CSV table of C-alpha atoms in Angstrom, one decimal:
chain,number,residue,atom,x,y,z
U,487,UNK,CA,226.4,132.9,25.7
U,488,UNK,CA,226.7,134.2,22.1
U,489,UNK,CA,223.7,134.7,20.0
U,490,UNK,CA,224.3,134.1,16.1
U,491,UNK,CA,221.7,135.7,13.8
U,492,UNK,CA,219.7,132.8,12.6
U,493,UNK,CA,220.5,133.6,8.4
U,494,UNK,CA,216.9,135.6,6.9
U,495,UNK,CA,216.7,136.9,3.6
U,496,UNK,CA,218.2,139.9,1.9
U,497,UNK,CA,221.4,141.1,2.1
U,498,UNK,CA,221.3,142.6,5.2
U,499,UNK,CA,220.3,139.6,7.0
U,500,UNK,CA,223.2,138.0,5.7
U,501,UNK,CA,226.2,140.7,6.7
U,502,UNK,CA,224.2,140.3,10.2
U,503,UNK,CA,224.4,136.6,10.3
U,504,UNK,CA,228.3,136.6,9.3
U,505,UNK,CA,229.2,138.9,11.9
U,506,UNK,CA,227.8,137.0,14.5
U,507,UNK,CA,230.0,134.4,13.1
U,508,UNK,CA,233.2,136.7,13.6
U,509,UNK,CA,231.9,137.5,17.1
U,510,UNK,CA,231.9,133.9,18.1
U,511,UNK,CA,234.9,133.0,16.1
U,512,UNK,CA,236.8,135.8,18.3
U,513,UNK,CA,235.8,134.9,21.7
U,514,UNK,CA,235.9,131.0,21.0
U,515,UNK,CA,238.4,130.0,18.0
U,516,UNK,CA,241.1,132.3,19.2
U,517,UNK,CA,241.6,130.6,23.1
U,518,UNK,CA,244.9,129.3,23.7
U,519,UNK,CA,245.7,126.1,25.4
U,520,UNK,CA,243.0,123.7,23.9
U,521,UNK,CA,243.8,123.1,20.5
U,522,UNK,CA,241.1,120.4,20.0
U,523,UNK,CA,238.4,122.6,21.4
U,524,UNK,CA,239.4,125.2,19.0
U,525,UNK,CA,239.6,123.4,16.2
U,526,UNK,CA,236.1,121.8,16.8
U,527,UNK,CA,234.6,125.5,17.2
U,528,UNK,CA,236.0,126.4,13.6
U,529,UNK,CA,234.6,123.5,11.9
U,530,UNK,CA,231.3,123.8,13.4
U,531,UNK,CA,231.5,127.7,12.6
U,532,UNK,CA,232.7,126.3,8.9
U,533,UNK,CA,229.5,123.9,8.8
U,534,UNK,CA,227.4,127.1,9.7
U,535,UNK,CA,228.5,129.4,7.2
U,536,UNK,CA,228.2,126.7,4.5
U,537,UNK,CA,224.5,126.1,5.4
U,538,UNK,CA,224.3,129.4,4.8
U,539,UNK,CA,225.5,129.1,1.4
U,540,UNK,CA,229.3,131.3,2.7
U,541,UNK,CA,231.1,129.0,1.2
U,542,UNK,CA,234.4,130.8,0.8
U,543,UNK,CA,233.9,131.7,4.2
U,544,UNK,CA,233.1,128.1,5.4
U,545,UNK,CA,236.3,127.5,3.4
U,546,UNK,CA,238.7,129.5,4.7
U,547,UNK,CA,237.7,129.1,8.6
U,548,UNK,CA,238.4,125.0,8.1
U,549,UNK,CA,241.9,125.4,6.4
U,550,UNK,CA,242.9,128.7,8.5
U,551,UNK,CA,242.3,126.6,12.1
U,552,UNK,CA,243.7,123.3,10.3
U,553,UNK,CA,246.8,125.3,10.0
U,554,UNK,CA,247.2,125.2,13.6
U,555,UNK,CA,250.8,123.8,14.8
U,556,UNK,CA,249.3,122.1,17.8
U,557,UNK,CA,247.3,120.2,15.4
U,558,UNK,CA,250.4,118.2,14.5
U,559,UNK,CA,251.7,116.9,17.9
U,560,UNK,CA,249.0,114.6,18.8
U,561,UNK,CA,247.1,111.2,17.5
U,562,UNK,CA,243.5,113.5,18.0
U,563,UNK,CA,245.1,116.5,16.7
U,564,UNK,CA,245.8,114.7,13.4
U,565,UNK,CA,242.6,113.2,13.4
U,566,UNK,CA,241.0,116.9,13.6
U,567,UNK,CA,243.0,118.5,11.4
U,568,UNK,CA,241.5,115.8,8.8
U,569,UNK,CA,238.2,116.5,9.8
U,570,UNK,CA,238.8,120.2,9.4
U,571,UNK,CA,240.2,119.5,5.6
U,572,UNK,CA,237.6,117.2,5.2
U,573,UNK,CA,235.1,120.3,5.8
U,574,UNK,CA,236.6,122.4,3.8
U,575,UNK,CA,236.2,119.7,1.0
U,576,UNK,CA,233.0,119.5,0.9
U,577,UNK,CA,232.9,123.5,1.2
U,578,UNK,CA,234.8,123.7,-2.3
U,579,UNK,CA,232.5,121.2,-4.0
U,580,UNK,CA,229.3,123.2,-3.2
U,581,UNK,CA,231.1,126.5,-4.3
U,582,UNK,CA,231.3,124.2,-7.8
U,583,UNK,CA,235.3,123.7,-7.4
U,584,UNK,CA,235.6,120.1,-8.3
U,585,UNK,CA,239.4,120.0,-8.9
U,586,UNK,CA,239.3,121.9,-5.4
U,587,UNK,CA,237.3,119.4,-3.6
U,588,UNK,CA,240.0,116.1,-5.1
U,589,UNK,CA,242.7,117.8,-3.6
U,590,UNK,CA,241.9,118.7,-0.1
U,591,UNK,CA,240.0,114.9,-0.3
U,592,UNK,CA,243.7,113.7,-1.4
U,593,UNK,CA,245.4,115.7,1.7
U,594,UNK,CA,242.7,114.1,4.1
U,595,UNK,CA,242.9,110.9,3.1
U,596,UNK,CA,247.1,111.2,3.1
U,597,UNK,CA,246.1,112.2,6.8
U,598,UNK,CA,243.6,109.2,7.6
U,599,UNK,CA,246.5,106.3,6.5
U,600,UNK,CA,249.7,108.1,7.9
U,601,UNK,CA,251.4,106.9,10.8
U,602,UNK,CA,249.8,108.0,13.4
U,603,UNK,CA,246.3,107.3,12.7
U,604,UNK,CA,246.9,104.1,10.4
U,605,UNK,CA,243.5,103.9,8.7
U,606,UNK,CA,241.1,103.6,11.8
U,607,UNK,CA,238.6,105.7,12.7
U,608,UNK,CA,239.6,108.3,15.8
U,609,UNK,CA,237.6,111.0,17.1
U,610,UNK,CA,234.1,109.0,17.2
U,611,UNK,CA,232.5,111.7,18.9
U,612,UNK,CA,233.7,114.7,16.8
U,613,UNK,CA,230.6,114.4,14.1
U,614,UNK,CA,230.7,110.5,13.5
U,615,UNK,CA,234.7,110.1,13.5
U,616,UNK,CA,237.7,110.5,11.0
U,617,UNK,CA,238.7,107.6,9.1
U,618,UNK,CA,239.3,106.2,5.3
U,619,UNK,CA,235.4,105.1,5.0
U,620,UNK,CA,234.0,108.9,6.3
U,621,UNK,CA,236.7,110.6,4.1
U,622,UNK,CA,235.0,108.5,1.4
U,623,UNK,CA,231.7,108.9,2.5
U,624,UNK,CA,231.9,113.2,2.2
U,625,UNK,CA,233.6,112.7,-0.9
U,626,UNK,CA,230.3,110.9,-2.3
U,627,UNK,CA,228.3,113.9,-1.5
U,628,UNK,CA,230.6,116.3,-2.5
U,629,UNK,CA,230.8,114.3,-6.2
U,630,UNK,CA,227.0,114.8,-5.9
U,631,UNK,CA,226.9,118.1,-4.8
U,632,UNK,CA,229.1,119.3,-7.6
U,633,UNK,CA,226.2,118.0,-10.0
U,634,UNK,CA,228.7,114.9,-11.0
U,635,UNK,CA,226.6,112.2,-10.4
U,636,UNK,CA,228.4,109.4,-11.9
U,637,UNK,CA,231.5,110.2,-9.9
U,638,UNK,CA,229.5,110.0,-7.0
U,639,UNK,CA,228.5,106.4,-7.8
U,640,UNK,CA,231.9,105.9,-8.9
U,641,UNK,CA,232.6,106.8,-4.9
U,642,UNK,CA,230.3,104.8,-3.5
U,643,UNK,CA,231.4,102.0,-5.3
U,644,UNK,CA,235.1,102.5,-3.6
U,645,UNK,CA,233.5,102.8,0.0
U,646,UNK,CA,235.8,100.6,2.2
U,647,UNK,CA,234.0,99.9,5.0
U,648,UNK,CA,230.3,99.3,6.2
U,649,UNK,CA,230.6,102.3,8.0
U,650,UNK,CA,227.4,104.6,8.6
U,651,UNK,CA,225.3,102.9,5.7
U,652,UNK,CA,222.4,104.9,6.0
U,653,UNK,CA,224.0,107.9,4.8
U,654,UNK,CA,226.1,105.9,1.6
U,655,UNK,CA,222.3,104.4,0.6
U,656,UNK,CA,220.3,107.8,0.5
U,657,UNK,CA,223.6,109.5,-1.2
U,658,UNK,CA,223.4,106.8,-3.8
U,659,UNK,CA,220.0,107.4,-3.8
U,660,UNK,CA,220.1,110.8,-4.7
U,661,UNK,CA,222.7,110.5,-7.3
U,662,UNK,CA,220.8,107.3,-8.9
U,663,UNK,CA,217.7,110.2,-9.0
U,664,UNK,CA,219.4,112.4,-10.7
U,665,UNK,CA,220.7,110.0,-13.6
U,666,UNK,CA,216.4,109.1,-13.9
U,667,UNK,CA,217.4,105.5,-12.1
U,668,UNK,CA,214.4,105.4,-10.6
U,669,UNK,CA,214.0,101.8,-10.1
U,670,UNK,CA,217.3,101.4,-8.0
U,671,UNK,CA,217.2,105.0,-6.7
U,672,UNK,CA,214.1,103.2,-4.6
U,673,UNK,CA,215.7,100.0,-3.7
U,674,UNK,CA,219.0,102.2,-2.6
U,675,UNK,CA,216.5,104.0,-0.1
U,676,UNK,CA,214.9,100.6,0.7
U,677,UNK,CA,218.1,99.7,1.3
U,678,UNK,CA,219.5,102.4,3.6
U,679,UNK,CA,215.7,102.2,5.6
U,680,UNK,CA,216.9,98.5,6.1
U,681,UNK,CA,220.1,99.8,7.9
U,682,UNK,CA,218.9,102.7,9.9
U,683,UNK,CA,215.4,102.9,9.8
U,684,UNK,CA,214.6,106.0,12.0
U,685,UNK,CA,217.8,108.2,10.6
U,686,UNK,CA,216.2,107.5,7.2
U,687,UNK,CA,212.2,108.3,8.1
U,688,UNK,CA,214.0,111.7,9.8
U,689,UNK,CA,216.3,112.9,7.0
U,690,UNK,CA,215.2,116.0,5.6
U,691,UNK,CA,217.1,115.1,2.4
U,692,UNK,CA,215.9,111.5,1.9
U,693,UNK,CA,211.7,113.4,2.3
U,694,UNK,CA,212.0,115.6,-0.4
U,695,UNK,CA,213.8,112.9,-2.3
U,696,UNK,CA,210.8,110.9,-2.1
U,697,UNK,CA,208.8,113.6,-2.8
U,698,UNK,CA,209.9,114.3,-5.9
U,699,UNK,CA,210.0,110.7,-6.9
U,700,UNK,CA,206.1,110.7,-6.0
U,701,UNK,CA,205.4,113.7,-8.5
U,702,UNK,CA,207.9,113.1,-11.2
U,703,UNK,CA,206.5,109.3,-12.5
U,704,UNK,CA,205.0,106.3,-11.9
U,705,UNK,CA,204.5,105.5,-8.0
U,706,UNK,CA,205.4,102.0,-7.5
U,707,UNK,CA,204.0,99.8,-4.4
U,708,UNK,CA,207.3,99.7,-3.2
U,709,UNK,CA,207.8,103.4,-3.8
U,710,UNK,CA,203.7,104.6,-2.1
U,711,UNK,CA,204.1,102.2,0.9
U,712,UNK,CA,208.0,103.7,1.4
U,713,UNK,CA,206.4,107.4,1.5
U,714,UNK,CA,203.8,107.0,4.0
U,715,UNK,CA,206.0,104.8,6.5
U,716,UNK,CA,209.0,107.8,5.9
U,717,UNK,CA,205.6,110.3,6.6
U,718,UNK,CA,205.1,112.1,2.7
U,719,UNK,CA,202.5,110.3,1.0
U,720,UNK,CA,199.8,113.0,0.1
């Protein structure tokens, strides 16, 4: 088993971490024979270094293993190659490249209605699937995440599919927050507790948003009995 360095502070700490990414990404990414197994390994390596804020690196791992030729022969191999551009995506928008993030969201989407997949959602168990409606739901927080928030309404308002509501409610959220919506920022995360009630009350994301909510005006009913049922009312 390989150990990666959990990431600490200081620069040190953070050479440390990315070379236990390398060591990894040797052993693992670079098997022959099981091209879906090692494209899965580089997107989970990609989702590690972009929680540590390596977003170039998170980057380039996605669109380097997406590159793959085997990748191309196969239904699932399509299916992961979108996922893998779909990563890196989402790894250009929080390095602040918007333009960046449209056209590797164009490519995926070009991937999710060609032929071979033809719009439905494959790979269910490869981090919630690929399809049109999870292309669309990254592509909300990416908007967000590159401090657009009116693009990322402007996403969530083209979702095509019921898909995974909880998620498209507390992203909506979020945005609404940060345009001072508070009033519908509350009944979006009314709305996605409604869908998926424990995935909500768990959410790291969705506490501190009502957190801040809580501190920054006036706490509505709605708002007070929402905090202590998600667990942050002081």
């Amino acid at each position: 088993m390989v150990v990666v360095p959990v990431m600490g502070g200081g620069l040190e700490a953070g050479d440390a971490w990315v070379a236990g990414l390398e060591e990894v990404h040797e052993r693992f990414v670079h098997r022959p024979g099981h091209p879906l197994a090692v494209a899965e390994a580089a997107r989970n390596l990609a989702v590690l270094a972009r929680r540590a804020g390596w977003e170039d690196q998170a980057l380039s791992t996605a669109l380097n293993a997406a590159d793959d030729p085997a990748l191309r022969t196969s239904r699932s191999g399509a299916a992961e190659r979108g996922l893998l551009i779909q990563s890196a995506a989402y790894s250009a928008a929080r390095g602040g490249d918007q333009k960046g993030m449209w056209e590797l969201t164009a490519e995926a989407a070009a991937i999710a209605i060609a032929d071979s997949l033809g719009g439905t959602t494959a790979l269910r168990d490869h981090g919630g699937g690929f399809s049109p409606a999870t292309i669309q739901l990254h592509r909300i927080s990416a908007e967000f995440s590159t401090g657009d928030p009116s693009a990322a309404l402007a996403a969530a308002r083209a979702l095509p599919s019921v898909e995974r509501r909880a998620r498209y409610y507390t992203d909506v959220a979020a945005a609404l927050a940060q345009r001072r919506r508070r009033d519908e920022c509350v009944r979006a995360l009314l709305a996605a507790e409604y869908q998926a009630p424990q995935e909500t009350y768990s959410r790291p994301a969705v506490k501190s948003l009502i957190s801040g909510l809580l501190l920054s005006g006036r706490a509505t009913p709605e708002l007070r009995a929402l905090a202590a049922r998600v667990g942050v009312l002081p």
